[in-house]
Each structure stands twice: as structure tokens, then as C-alpha cells.
PDB file of C-alpha atoms and ligand atoms in Angstrom:
ATOM      1  CA  UNK A 474     -22.650  -6.012  23.258  1.00 73.00           C
ATOM      2  CA  UNK A 475     -25.227  -4.293  20.942  1.00 86.00           C
ATOM      3  CA  UNK A 476     -23.691  -1.584  18.938  1.00 97.00           C
ATOM      4  CA  UNK A 477     -25.505   1.348  17.725  1.00 98.00           C
ATOM      5  CA  UNK A 478     -23.073   3.047  15.414  1.00 98.00           C
ATOM      6  CA  UNK A 479     -21.047   0.271  13.888  1.00 98.00           C
ATOM      7  CA  UNK A 480     -21.937  -3.306  12.616  1.00 98.00           C
ATOM      8  CA  UNK A 481     -19.426  -5.933  13.617  1.00 98.00           C
ATOM      9  CA  UNK A 482     -19.342  -9.464  12.405  1.00 97.00           C
ATOM     10  CA  UNK A 483     -16.696 -11.857  13.820  1.00 96.00           C
ATOM     11  CA  UNK A 484     -17.291 -14.399  10.919  1.00 95.00           C
ATOM     12  CA  UNK A 485     -17.762 -12.266   8.037  1.00 95.00           C
ATOM     13  CA  UNK A 486     -15.692 -14.617   6.030  1.00 96.00           C
ATOM     14  CA  UNK A 487     -13.751 -17.711   7.279  1.00 96.00           C
ATOM     15  CA  UNK A 488     -11.103 -16.154   9.744  1.00 97.00           C
ATOM     16  CA  UNK A 489     -11.940 -12.637   8.771  1.00 98.00           C
ATOM     17  CA  UNK A 490     -13.950 -10.133  10.900  1.00 98.00           C
ATOM     18  CA  UNK A 491     -15.498  -7.039   9.694  1.00 98.00           C
ATOM     19  CA  UNK A 492     -16.364  -3.713  11.346  1.00 98.00           C
ATOM     20  CA  UNK A 493     -18.505  -1.475   9.516  1.00 98.00           C
ATOM     21  CA  UNK A 494     -18.990   2.172  10.493  1.00 98.00           C
ATOM     22  CA  UNK A 495     -22.702   2.946  10.401  1.00 98.00           C
ATOM     23  CA  UNK A 496     -23.520   6.543  10.627  1.00 98.00           C
ATOM     24  CA  UNK A 497     -24.389   7.087   6.927  1.00 98.00           C
ATOM     25  CA  UNK A 498     -26.165  10.420   7.342  1.00 98.00           C
ATOM     26  CA  UNK A 499     -23.292  11.922   9.199  1.00 98.00           C
ATOM     27  CA  UNK A 500     -20.601  10.567   6.877  1.00 98.00           C
ATOM     28  CA  UNK A 501     -19.658   8.151   9.566  1.00 98.00           C
ATOM     29  CA  UNK A 502     -18.502  11.088  11.816  1.00 98.00           C
ATOM     30  CA  UNK A 503     -16.594   9.460  14.741  1.00 98.00           C
ATOM     31  CA  UNK A 504     -18.436  10.269  17.943  1.00 97.00           C
ATOM     32  CA  UNK A 505     -17.137   8.931  21.202  1.00 96.00           C
ATOM     33  CA  UNK A 506     -19.629   6.115  21.521  1.00 96.00           C
ATOM     34  CA  UNK A 507     -18.660   4.922  17.959  1.00 97.00           C
ATOM     35  CA  UNK A 508     -15.008   4.909  19.005  1.00 97.00           C
ATOM     36  CA  UNK A 509     -15.741   2.967  22.147  1.00 96.00           C
ATOM     37  CA  UNK A 510     -17.665   0.394  19.889  1.00 97.00           C
ATOM     38  CA  UNK A 511     -14.737  -0.059  17.612  1.00 97.00           C
ATOM     39  CA  UNK A 512     -12.467  -0.501  20.625  1.00 97.00           C
ATOM     40  CA  UNK A 513     -14.830  -3.072  22.151  1.00 97.00           C
ATOM     41  CA  UNK A 514     -15.162  -4.941  18.899  1.00 97.00           C
ATOM     42  CA  UNK A 515     -11.536  -5.062  18.257  1.00 97.00           C
ATOM     43  CA  UNK A 516     -10.872  -6.348  21.779  1.00 97.00           C
ATOM     44  CA  UNK A 517     -13.468  -9.066  21.195  1.00 97.00           C
ATOM     45  CA  UNK A 518     -11.937 -10.042  17.895  1.00 97.00           C
ATOM     46  CA  UNK A 519      -8.278 -10.088  19.380  1.00 97.00           C
ATOM     47  CA  UNK A 520      -9.527 -12.787  21.836  1.00 97.00           C
ATOM     48  CA  UNK A 521     -11.241 -14.802  19.223  1.00 97.00           C
ATOM     49  CA  UNK A 522      -9.017 -17.556  17.928  1.00 96.00           C
ATOM     50  CA  UNK A 523     -11.181 -17.863  14.782  1.00 97.00           C
ATOM     51  CA  UNK A 524     -10.280 -14.360  13.774  1.00 98.00           C
ATOM     52  CA  UNK A 525      -7.157 -13.924  11.905  1.00 98.00           C
ATOM     53  CA  UNK A 526      -7.547 -10.625  10.103  1.00 98.00           C
ATOM     54  CA  UNK A 527      -9.867  -7.657  10.631  1.00 98.00           C
ATOM     55  CA  UNK A 528     -11.415  -5.261   8.084  1.00 98.00           C
ATOM     56  CA  UNK A 529     -12.691  -1.829   9.228  1.00 98.00           C
ATOM     57  CA  UNK A 530     -14.681  -0.125   6.406  1.00 98.00           C
ATOM     58  CA  UNK A 531     -17.451   2.645   5.896  1.00 98.00           C
ATOM     59  CA  UNK A 532     -19.679   2.948   2.797  1.00 98.00           C
ATOM     60  CA  UNK A 533     -19.167   4.122  -0.701  1.00 98.00           C
ATOM     61  CA  UNK A 534     -19.543   7.771   0.188  1.00 98.00           C
ATOM     62  CA  UNK A 535     -17.521   7.823   3.274  1.00 98.00           C
ATOM     63  CA  UNK A 536     -15.062   5.799   5.279  1.00 98.00           C
ATOM     64  CA  UNK A 537     -15.344   8.527   7.942  1.00 98.00           C
ATOM     65  CA  UNK A 538     -15.398  12.433   7.563  1.00 98.00           C
ATOM     66  CA  UNK A 539     -13.541  12.965  10.846  1.00 98.00           C
ATOM     67  CA  UNK A 540     -14.374  13.261  14.565  1.00 97.00           C
ATOM     68  CA  UNK A 541     -17.819  14.416  15.259  1.00 97.00           C
ATOM     69  CA  UNK A 542     -17.449  18.219  15.089  1.00 98.00           C
ATOM     70  CA  UNK A 543     -21.001  18.711  16.621  1.00 97.00           C
ATOM     71  CA  UNK A 544     -20.005  16.758  19.540  1.00 96.00           C
ATOM     72  CA  UNK A 545     -16.679  18.715  20.037  1.00 96.00           C
ATOM     73  CA  UNK A 546     -18.001  22.213  19.029  1.00 96.00           C
ATOM     74  CA  UNK A 547     -18.807  23.461  22.734  1.00 96.00           C
ATOM     75  CA  UNK A 548     -15.980  21.476  24.406  1.00 95.00           C
ATOM     76  CA  UNK A 549     -13.390  23.319  26.586  1.00 96.00           C
ATOM     77  CA  UNK A 550      -9.778  22.078  26.827  1.00 95.00           C
ATOM     78  CA  UNK A 551     -10.550  20.614  30.256  1.00 96.00           C
ATOM     79  CA  UNK A 552     -13.753  18.881  28.895  1.00 95.00           C
ATOM     80  CA  UNK A 553     -11.425  17.184  26.213  1.00 93.00           C
ATOM     81  CA  UNK A 554      -8.870  16.470  28.727  1.00 93.00           C
ATOM     82  CA  UNK A 555     -11.281  14.672  31.002  1.00 92.00           C
ATOM     83  CA  UNK A 556     -12.914  12.663  28.193  1.00 92.00           C
ATOM     84  CA  UNK A 557      -9.457  11.340  27.548  1.00 88.00           C
ATOM     85  CA  UNK A 558     -10.634   9.867  24.213  1.00 90.00           C
ATOM     86  CA  UNK A 559      -7.072   8.835  23.096  1.00 92.00           C
ATOM     87  CA  UNK A 560      -7.045   6.115  25.650  1.00 87.00           C
ATOM     88  CA  UNK A 561      -9.565   4.421  23.170  1.00 90.00           C
ATOM     89  CA  UNK A 562      -7.327   5.270  20.179  1.00 93.00           C
ATOM     90  CA  UNK A 563      -4.310   3.760  21.999  1.00 92.00           C
ATOM     91  CA  UNK A 564      -6.212   0.471  22.507  1.00 88.00           C
ATOM     92  CA  UNK A 565      -6.970   0.349  18.649  1.00 92.00           C
ATOM     93  CA  UNK A 566      -3.276   0.575  18.067  1.00 94.00           C
ATOM     94  CA  UNK A 567      -2.547  -2.229  20.554  1.00 96.00           C
ATOM     95  CA  UNK A 568      -4.656  -4.537  18.575  1.00 98.00           C
ATOM     96  CA  UNK A 569      -2.622  -7.667  17.891  1.00 97.00           C
ATOM     97  CA  UNK A 570      -4.188  -9.052  14.743  1.00 98.00           C
ATOM     98  CA  UNK A 571      -3.902  -7.196  11.423  1.00 98.00           C
ATOM     99  CA  UNK A 572      -6.208  -4.525  10.403  1.00 98.00           C
ATOM    100  CA  UNK A 573      -6.911  -3.471   6.940  1.00 98.00           C
ATOM    101  CA  UNK A 574      -8.887  -0.275   6.328  1.00 98.00           C
ATOM    102  CA  UNK A 575     -11.125  -0.665   3.382  1.00 98.00           C
ATOM    103  CA  UNK A 576     -11.748   3.002   2.104  1.00 98.00           C
ATOM    104  CA  UNK A 577     -14.152   4.671  -0.169  1.00 98.00           C
ATOM    105  CA  UNK A 578     -15.202   8.348  -0.347  1.00 98.00           C
ATOM    106  CA  UNK A 579     -14.126  10.708   2.372  1.00 98.00           C
ATOM    107  CA  UNK A 580     -11.260   9.614   4.715  1.00 98.00           C
ATOM    108  CA  UNK A 581     -10.717  12.936   6.574  1.00 98.00           C
ATOM    109  CA  UNK A 582      -9.453  14.168   9.897  1.00 98.00           C
ATOM    110  CA  UNK A 583      -9.892  11.430  12.694  1.00 98.00           C
ATOM    111  CA  UNK A 584     -11.229   9.194   9.712  1.00 98.00           C
ATOM    112  CA  UNK A 585      -7.881   9.338   8.022  1.00 98.00           C
ATOM    113  CA  UNK A 586      -6.202   8.915  11.407  1.00 98.00           C
ATOM    114  CA  UNK A 587      -8.222   5.817  12.049  1.00 98.00           C
ATOM    115  CA  UNK A 588      -7.353   4.449   8.490  1.00 98.00           C
ATOM    116  CA  UNK A 589      -3.478   5.235   9.336  1.00 98.00           C
ATOM    117  CA  UNK A 590      -3.918   3.343  12.786  1.00 97.00           C
ATOM    118  CA  UNK A 591      -4.797   0.244  10.886  1.00 98.00           C
ATOM    119  CA  UNK A 592      -1.927  -1.787   9.308  1.00 98.00           C
ATOM    120  CA  UNK A 593      -2.880  -1.386   5.508  1.00 98.00           C
ATOM    121  CA  UNK A 594      -5.200   0.698   3.512  1.00 98.00           C
ATOM    122  CA  UNK A 595      -7.109  -0.420   0.433  1.00 98.00           C
ATOM    123  CA  UNK A 596      -8.888   2.277  -1.209  1.00 98.00           C
ATOM    124  CA  UNK A 597     -11.511   3.012  -4.035  1.00 98.00           C
ATOM    125  CA  UNK A 598     -10.566   5.185  -6.813  1.00 98.00           C
ATOM    126  CA  UNK A 599     -13.246   7.704  -5.313  1.00 98.00           C
ATOM    127  CA  UNK A 600     -11.264   7.894  -1.886  1.00 98.00           C
ATOM    128  CA  UNK A 601     -10.258  11.247  -0.694  1.00 98.00           C
ATOM    129  CA  UNK A 602      -7.566  11.607   2.116  1.00 98.00           C
ATOM    130  CA  UNK A 603      -7.123  14.707   4.159  1.00 98.00           C
ATOM    131  CA  UNK A 604      -6.435  16.336   7.545  1.00 98.00           C
ATOM    132  CA  UNK A 605      -8.752  19.384   7.289  1.00 98.00           C
ATOM    133  CA  UNK A 606      -8.734  20.222  11.064  1.00 98.00           C
ATOM    134  CA  UNK A 607      -6.726  23.417  10.371  1.00 98.00           C
ATOM    135  CA  UNK A 608      -9.990  24.814   8.777  1.00 98.00           C
ATOM    136  CA  UNK A 609     -11.651  24.385  12.121  1.00 98.00           C
ATOM    137  CA  UNK A 610      -8.681  26.172  13.839  1.00 97.00           C
ATOM    138  CA  UNK A 611      -7.694  22.962  15.501  1.00 97.00           C
ATOM    139  CA  UNK A 612      -5.050  20.248  14.321  1.00 98.00           C
ATOM    140  CA  UNK A 613      -5.016  16.537  14.140  1.00 98.00           C
ATOM    141  CA  UNK A 614      -4.792  14.977  17.470  1.00 97.00           C
ATOM    142  CA  UNK A 615      -5.046  11.065  16.966  1.00 97.00           C
ATOM    143  CA  UNK A 616      -1.592  10.708  15.424  1.00 96.00           C
ATOM    144  CA  UNK A 617      -2.329  12.485  12.149  1.00 97.00           C
ATOM    145  CA  UNK A 618       0.820  14.824  12.223  1.00 98.00           C
ATOM    146  CA  UNK A 619       3.066  11.800  13.230  1.00 97.00           C
ATOM    147  CA  UNK A 620       1.702   8.879  10.981  1.00 97.00           C
ATOM    148  CA  UNK A 621       1.046  11.051   7.894  1.00 98.00           C
ATOM    149  CA  UNK A 622       4.532  12.505   8.103  1.00 98.00           C
ATOM    150  CA  UNK A 623       5.982   9.021   8.389  1.00 96.00           C
ATOM    151  CA  UNK A 624       3.991   7.757   5.647  1.00 97.00           C
ATOM    152  CA  UNK A 625       4.247  10.342   2.953  1.00 98.00           C
ATOM    153  CA  UNK A 626       7.248  12.486   4.150  1.00 97.00           C
ATOM    154  CA  UNK A 627       7.535  16.134   5.328  1.00 98.00           C
ATOM    155  CA  UNK A 628       6.697  17.974   2.326  1.00 98.00           C
ATOM    156  CA  UNK A 629       3.228  16.483   1.568  1.00 98.00           C
ATOM    157  CA  UNK A 630       2.151  16.040   5.254  1.00 98.00           C
ATOM    158  CA  UNK A 631       3.012  19.687   5.999  1.00 98.00           C
ATOM    159  CA  UNK A 632       0.999  20.861   3.035  1.00 98.00           C
ATOM    160  CA  UNK A 633      -1.927  18.616   3.857  1.00 98.00           C
ATOM    161  CA  UNK A 634      -1.888  19.533   7.680  1.00 98.00           C
ATOM    162  CA  UNK A 635      -1.373  23.288   7.020  1.00 98.00           C
ATOM    163  CA  UNK A 636      -3.748  23.811   4.289  1.00 98.00           C
ATOM    164  CA  UNK A 637      -6.408  21.117   4.837  1.00 98.00           C
ATOM    165  CA  UNK A 638      -6.202  19.969   1.249  1.00 98.00           C
ATOM    166  CA  UNK A 639      -7.451  16.599   0.117  1.00 98.00           C
ATOM    167  CA  UNK A 640      -5.538  14.171  -1.901  1.00 98.00           C
ATOM    168  CA  UNK A 641      -6.964  11.494  -4.332  1.00 98.00           C
ATOM    169  CA  UNK A 642      -6.635   7.870  -3.951  1.00 98.00           C
ATOM    170  CA  UNK A 643      -4.116   7.875  -6.776  1.00 98.00           C
ATOM    171  CA  UNK A 644      -2.041  10.639  -5.101  1.00 98.00           C
ATOM    172  CA  UNK A 645      -2.139   8.632  -1.757  1.00 98.00           C
ATOM    173  CA  UNK A 646      -1.001   5.534  -3.484  1.00 98.00           C
ATOM    174  CA  UNK A 647       1.941   7.496  -5.160  1.00 98.00           C
ATOM    175  CA  UNK A 648       2.870   9.039  -1.826  1.00 98.00           C
ATOM    176  CA  UNK A 649       2.979   5.612   0.019  1.00 98.00           C
ATOM    177  CA  UNK A 650       0.047   6.333   2.327  1.00 98.00           C
ATOM    178  CA  UNK A 651      -2.077   3.345   0.959  1.00 98.00           C
ATOM    179  CA  UNK A 652      -1.535  -0.234  -0.310  1.00 98.00           C
ATOM    180  CA  UNK A 653      -3.855  -0.461  -3.431  1.00 97.00           C
ATOM    181  CA  UNK A 654      -6.348   1.524  -5.421  1.00 98.00           C
ATOM    182  CA  UNK A 655      -9.187  -0.284  -7.266  1.00 98.00           C
ATOM    183  CA  UNK A 656     -12.581   0.702  -8.902  1.00 98.00           C
ATOM    184  CA  UNK A 657     -15.234   1.522  -6.236  1.00 98.00           C
ATOM    185  CA  UNK A 658     -17.146  -1.544  -6.785  1.00 98.00           C
ATOM    186  CA  UNK A 659     -14.155  -3.705  -5.832  1.00 98.00           C
ATOM    187  CA  UNK A 660     -12.617  -1.897  -2.781  1.00 98.00           C
ATOM    188  CA  UNK A 661     -14.117  -4.362  -0.230  1.00 98.00           C
ATOM    189  CA  UNK A 662     -13.342  -7.453  -2.374  1.00 98.00           C
ATOM    190  CA  UNK A 663      -9.844  -6.239  -2.758  1.00 98.00           C
ATOM    191  CA  UNK A 664      -9.437  -5.896   1.092  1.00 98.00           C
ATOM    192  CA  UNK A 665     -10.967  -9.372   1.621  1.00 98.00           C
ATOM    193  CA  UNK A 666      -8.534 -10.689  -0.803  1.00 98.00           C
ATOM    194  CA  UNK A 667      -5.634  -9.174   0.853  1.00 98.00           C
ATOM    195  CA  UNK A 668      -7.163 -10.274   4.281  1.00 98.00           C
ATOM    196  CA  UNK A 669      -7.233 -13.926   2.953  1.00 98.00           C
ATOM    197  CA  UNK A 670      -3.622 -13.642   2.023  1.00 98.00           C
ATOM    198  CA  UNK A 671      -2.813 -13.030   5.697  1.00 98.00           C
ATOM    199  CA  UNK A 672      -5.379 -15.402   7.050  1.00 97.00           C
ATOM    200  CA  UNK A 673      -3.764 -18.567   5.615  1.00 97.00           C
ATOM    201  CA  UNK A 674      -0.378 -17.511   7.302  1.00 98.00           C
ATOM    202  CA  UNK A 675       0.523 -18.796  10.774  1.00 98.00           C
ATOM    203  CA  UNK A 676      -1.427 -16.483  13.247  1.00 97.00           C
ATOM    204  CA  UNK A 677       1.529 -16.698  15.607  1.00 97.00           C
ATOM    205  CA  UNK A 678       4.189 -15.470  13.001  1.00 98.00           C
ATOM    206  CA  UNK A 679       1.614 -12.807  11.793  1.00 98.00           C
ATOM    207  CA  UNK A 680       1.303 -11.482  15.371  1.00 98.00           C
ATOM    208  CA  UNK A 681       4.936 -11.468  15.999  1.00 98.00           C
ATOM    209  CA  UNK A 682       5.783  -9.974  12.559  1.00 98.00           C
ATOM    210  CA  UNK A 683       3.259  -7.190  12.938  1.00 98.00           C
ATOM    211  CA  UNK A 684       4.564  -6.228  16.294  1.00 98.00           C
ATOM    212  CA  UNK A 685       8.122  -6.057  14.930  1.00 98.00           C
ATOM    213  CA  UNK A 686       7.173  -3.726  11.907  1.00 98.00           C
ATOM    214  CA  UNK A 687       5.272  -1.501  14.290  1.00 97.00           C
ATOM    215  CA  UNK A 688       8.360  -1.347  16.477  1.00 97.00           C
ATOM    216  CA  UNK A 689      10.198   0.250  13.570  1.00 96.00           C
ATOM    217  CA  UNK A 690       8.054   3.404  14.135  1.00 93.00           C
ATOM    218  CA  UNK A 691       8.930   3.882  17.591  1.00 91.00           C
ATOM    219  CA  UNK A 692      12.519   2.707  18.087  1.00 94.00           C
ATOM    220  CA  UNK A 693      16.013   3.304  16.924  1.00 96.00           C
ATOM    221  CA  UNK A 694      17.551   0.683  14.524  1.00 97.00           C
ATOM    222  CA  UNK A 695      19.566  -1.108  17.180  1.00 97.00           C
ATOM    223  CA  UNK A 696      16.539  -1.554  19.588  1.00 98.00           C
ATOM    224  CA  UNK A 697      14.318  -2.489  16.725  1.00 98.00           C
ATOM    225  CA  UNK A 698      16.682  -5.185  15.347  1.00 98.00           C
ATOM    226  CA  UNK A 699      16.923  -6.501  19.030  1.00 98.00           C
ATOM    227  CA  UNK A 700      13.139  -6.606  19.197  1.00 98.00           C
ATOM    228  CA  UNK A 701      12.894  -8.357  15.718  1.00 98.00           C
ATOM    229  CA  UNK A 702      15.589 -11.058  16.795  1.00 98.00           C
ATOM    230  CA  UNK A 703      13.634 -11.884  19.830  1.00 98.00           C
ATOM    231  CA  UNK A 704      10.352 -12.262  17.907  1.00 98.00           C
ATOM    232  CA  UNK A 705      12.296 -14.332  15.238  1.00 98.00           C
ATOM    233  CA  UNK A 706      13.443 -16.756  17.844  1.00 98.00           C
ATOM    234  CA  UNK A 707       9.967 -16.929  19.396  1.00 97.00           C
ATOM    235  CA  UNK A 708       8.671 -18.073  16.010  1.00 97.00           C
ATOM    236  CA  UNK A 709      10.611 -21.317  16.551  1.00 98.00           C
ATOM    237  CA  UNK A 710       8.576 -22.068  19.649  1.00 97.00           C
ATOM    238  CA  UNK A 711       5.388 -22.628  17.457  1.00 97.00           C
ATOM    239  CA  UNK A 712       4.158 -25.862  15.969  1.00 97.00           C
ATOM    240  CA  UNK A 713       3.355 -23.597  12.970  1.00 97.00           C
ATOM    241  CA  UNK A 714       7.018 -23.083  12.326  1.00 98.00           C
ATOM    242  CA  UNK A 715       7.558 -26.953  12.137  1.00 97.00           C
ATOM    243  CA  UNK A 716       4.329 -27.292  10.029  1.00 97.00           C
ATOM    244  CA  UNK A 717       5.523 -24.480   7.705  1.00 97.00           C
ATOM    245  CA  UNK A 718       8.990 -25.786   7.171  1.00 97.00           C
ATOM    246  CA  UNK A 719       7.895 -29.531   6.964  1.00 97.00           C
ATOM    247  CA  UNK A 720       5.273 -28.535   4.276  1.00 97.00           C
ATOM    248  CA  UNK A 721       7.971 -26.832   2.248  1.00 97.00           C
ATOM    249  CA  UNK A 722      10.103 -29.945   2.452  1.00 98.00           C
ATOM    250  CA  UNK A 723       7.223 -32.317   1.606  1.00 98.00           C
ATOM    251  CA  UNK A 724       6.071 -30.139  -1.222  1.00 98.00           C
ATOM    252  CA  UNK A 725       2.581 -29.508   0.275  1.00 97.00           C
ATOM    253  CA  UNK A 726       0.323 -26.739   1.473  1.00 96.00           C
ATOM    254  CA  UNK A 727       0.877 -25.952   5.152  1.00 97.00           C
ATOM    255  CA  UNK A 728      -1.842 -26.065   7.504  1.00 95.00           C
ATOM    256  CA  UNK A 729      -1.521 -23.540  10.433  1.00 97.00           C
ATOM    257  CA  UNK A 730      -3.219 -23.648  13.584  1.00 95.00           C
ATOM    258  CA  UNK A 731      -1.824 -20.810  15.562  1.00 93.00           C
ATOM    259  CA  UNK A 732      -0.130 -23.163  17.947  1.00 94.00           C
TER     260      UNK A 732
HETATM  261  C1  LIG B 110     -20.135  15.858  12.227  1.00 51.05           C
HETATM  262  C2  LIG B 110     -20.327  15.778  10.091  1.00 51.05           C
HETATM  263  C3  LIG B 110     -19.106  15.685   9.867  1.00 51.05           C
HETATM  264  C4  LIG B 110     -18.078  15.740  11.109  1.00 51.05           C
HETATM  265  C5  LIG B 110     -19.944  15.623   7.828  1.00 51.05           C
HETATM  266  N1  LIG B 110     -21.052  15.739   8.952  1.00 51.05           N
HETATM  267  N2  LIG B 110     -18.755  15.700   8.621  1.00 51.05           N
HETATM  268  N3  LIG B 110     -20.982  15.959  11.183  1.00 51.05           N
HETATM  269  N4  LIG B 110     -18.759  15.828  12.100  1.00 51.05           N
HETATM  270  N5  LIG B 110     -16.909  15.625  10.993  1.00 51.05           N
HETATM  271  C6  LIG B 110     -22.336  15.850   8.547  1.00 51.05           C
HETATM  272  C7  LIG B 110     -22.729  17.183   8.114  1.00 51.05           C
HETATM  273  O1  LIG B 110     -22.879  18.133   9.048  1.00 51.05           O
HETATM  274  C8  LIG B 110     -23.994  16.903   7.352  1.00 51.05           C
HETATM  275  O2  LIG B 110     -25.088  16.855   8.291  1.00 51.05           O
HETATM  276  C9  LIG B 110     -23.778  15.614   6.808  1.00 51.05           C
HETATM  277  O3  LIG B 110     -22.824  14.982   7.629  1.00 51.05           O
HETATM  278  C10 LIG B 110     -23.413  15.398   5.349  1.00 51.05           C
HETATM  279  O4  LIG B 110     -22.264  16.340   5.062  1.00 51.05           O
HETATM  280  P1  LIG B 110     -22.325  17.545   4.186  1.00 51.05           P
HETATM  281  O5  LIG B 110     -21.248  18.557   4.614  1.00 51.05           O
HETATM  282  O6  LIG B 110     -23.726  18.106   3.838  1.00 51.05           O
HETATM  283  O7  LIG B 110     -21.730  16.852   2.830  1.00 51.05           O
HETATM  284  P2  LIG B 110     -20.829  17.490   1.630  1.00 51.05           P
HETATM  285  O8  LIG B 110     -21.318  18.790   1.273  1.00 51.05           O
HETATM  286  O9  LIG B 110     -20.780  16.436   0.642  1.00 51.05           O
HETATM  287  O10 LIG B 110     -19.507  17.513   2.335  1.00 51.05           O
HETATM  288  C11 LIG B 110     -18.700  16.559   2.705  1.00 51.05           C
HETATM  289  C12 LIG B 110     -17.387  17.030   3.515  1.00 51.05           C
HETATM  290  C13 LIG B 110     -17.928  17.837   4.678  1.00 51.05           C
HETATM  291  C14 LIG B 110     -16.433  17.692   2.642  1.00 51.05           C
HETATM  292  C15 LIG B 110     -16.838  15.634   4.163  1.00 51.05           C
HETATM  293  O11 LIG B 110     -19.039  17.192   5.365  1.00 51.05           O
HETATM  294  C16 LIG B 110     -16.848  18.270   5.630  1.00 51.05           C
HETATM  295  O12 LIG B 110     -15.990  19.170   5.352  1.00 51.05           O
HETATM  296  N6  LIG B 110     -16.891  17.658   6.939  1.00 51.05           N
HETATM  297  C17 LIG B 110     -16.002  17.865   7.845  1.00 51.05           C
HETATM  298  C18 LIG B 110     -14.568  17.252   7.675  1.00 51.05           C
HETATM  299  C19 LIG B 110     -13.859  17.642   8.773  1.00 51.05           C
HETATM  300  O13 LIG B 110     -13.472  18.818   9.079  1.00 51.05           O
HETATM  301  N7  LIG B 110     -13.191  16.643   9.456  1.00 51.05           N
HETATM  302  C20 LIG B 110     -12.120  16.849  10.697  1.00 51.05           C
HETATM  303  C21 LIG B 110     -12.993  16.933  11.928  1.00 51.05           C
HETATM  304  S1  LIG B 110     -12.036  17.284  13.286  1.00 51.05           S
HETATM  305  P3  LIG B 110     -26.536  17.520   8.137  1.00 51.05           P
HETATM  306  O14 LIG B 110     -27.282  17.355   9.411  1.00 51.05           O
HETATM  307  O15 LIG B 110     -26.174  19.007   7.920  1.00 51.05           O
HETATM  308  O16 LIG B 110     -27.145  16.854   6.943  1.00 51.05           O
HETATM  309  C22 LIG B 110     -11.184  15.862  13.531  1.00 51.05           C
HETATM  310  C23 LIG B 110     -10.371  15.894  14.689  1.00 51.05           C
HETATM  311  C24 LIG B 110      -9.742  14.440  15.185  1.00 51.05           C
HETATM  312  O17 LIG B 110     -11.480  14.771  12.893  1.00 51.05           O
HETATM  313  C25 LIG B 110      -9.158  14.533  16.511  1.00 51.05           C
HETATM  314  C26 LIG B 110      -8.971  13.195  16.906  1.00 51.05           C
HETATM  315  C27 LIG B 110     -10.041  12.548  17.541  1.00 51.05           C
END
């Protein structure tokens, strides 16, 4: 598929795929087609055995300044209902391989929701996170009220969602929203470094572990523990488990194949 609003590379680095949001003049505002393109690229990468980790990024000025306001401006509630854009967002959440958001500049509204739908966030010092929808007389609709509250707690989430204020990368780090803050020129390199740390692990174990951590966010403790246990047992069905433990015993580096 030829993409208009993203650049997608399945072999950006060995085992690492990259999606670059590419509407720089509009600060990567997320229009419906761009979201469809992200969904398509993620589905493609999920089926590609060579891809073990995915990075989504924008540019220095903006990761994404939110959903495309110009595209939404004249819509009615029924238009929005019929468009059913959240089916696309649900698909992003269902991606089995780990996704890292590499964020610089504006990361707002739907942009912040997209970053939070990823599994980890690496940010440049210049990143600004916010849910400014309230200033447009709307509210977050792609998980912002839920994921932000779970990540940073009620007090800060309520303040951000009700006032639209932005927080800096450092504040986001202190609040537990993101994994790393680095100088602007290093944010993509740092995301690649993190992706490489994941890419050397067993793809089977990574998939089962990611699924289990995500389960913690939509289940009670007992159900989550039950789910974790099943995935733990499942790891022992892989050749990688034998290789990993064998390599430890033989004092060598493991070579994981995803089988
Ligand atoms: C459409 C946008 C946009 C957006 C910026 N642009 N954000 N277009 N949708 N979300 C466009 C501007 O209109 C402008 O186009 C160009 O990008 C550059 O933006 P400026 O405003 O001139 O830049 P600056 O003065 O530096 O201000 C940056 C900014 C501001 C603070 C990020 O652009 C801003 O407040 N943007 C909107 C942020 C926002 O409210 N996001 C939430 C959207 S609602 P022109 O043509 O004038 O040059 C949402 C709901 C999600 O995300 C629901 C789930 C899907």
C-alpha cells in the first residue's frame, strides 16, 4: 500500500519497524486516512516475522497535535458515530508486537492518546503532553481520560483534562507517563536503543508478556493472575524457552528465533 500521510519502513533497523507521521505542516494532525494508514502498517508489521518491535514517531516539532480539528469541525454526533473511527484505534491497541512512541514537540489530544496507546514512550526534552480538547468544548475520546488517569493518577489527569494545560517531558517523567527523557537530538536513537533491547528477546515471550501486562489494565487481580499463569506456562511450549535456559547454563548468549 502507498501511504500518503505516514512513512512506514518494515526494516528500518534489523528487527525494528518504523512509522513516521508525515503531515509536518499540520503538526501531524491525525486525520482519518492517517489513522487508517497507521492501522494498516501495524497489521502488516504484526504479520512480518522479521519485525520484533515497532517505533512510531513524528518530527522534532510535533509527534501529533491531535485529531484533525478541520476535519471534525462541521461533523454532527451522528456523522461521528457513523465514521466509527475508534474501530481503528482499537486495532492499534490489539497490535501484538511492542510499540514505542518516540515523541518530540507537541503530543496533544489524539496525539497524546496515540502515544499512550503505545507500550512505552521515549521523549525529547522539548516534548509537551496535553489533552487540550476541553478548549474546543469537547473531551478526549480515544482513551485519554482512562489511560492518562491510570498513568499519572487522578489529580494530574483531572487537571490536564479539565484545563487543557500542557506538561513538559520532565513533568511527564516524574508523573510516570513516559519511560525516558533525552536531549532532542537523541530521542529517536534512544527509542531505537530501547527497541533493540526488546528485539534481542524471544518474540514469543515478548508477545505473551506484553499481553499479560496489558491485562493488568482491564481485569481484577485474580483474573489477571490467572491470565499471567496461562501465558507463563505457554512460554514453556517454545523452543526459545529451551534456548534461553540452555544458553544460561552453557554461559553463552541465546539466539531466539520466535519458535
Ligand atoms: C488540524 C492543526 C491541528 C489540529 C495544528 N494544526 N493542530 N490542524 N488539527 N489538531 C495546524 C494549524 O491550523 C496550522 O495550520 C498549523 O497546523 C500550525 O499550527 P499553529 O497553530 O500555527 O502552530 P503554533 O502557533 O506553534 O501552535 C501549536 C499548537 C496549536 C499549540 C499545537 O496548533 C494547537 O493548539 N493545535 C490544536 C491542539 C488541539 O487542540 N488538539 C486536540 C484536537 S481534538 P495553518 O493552515 O493555519 O498553517 C482531539 C480529539 C481526539 O485530538 C479524539 C479522538 C480521535
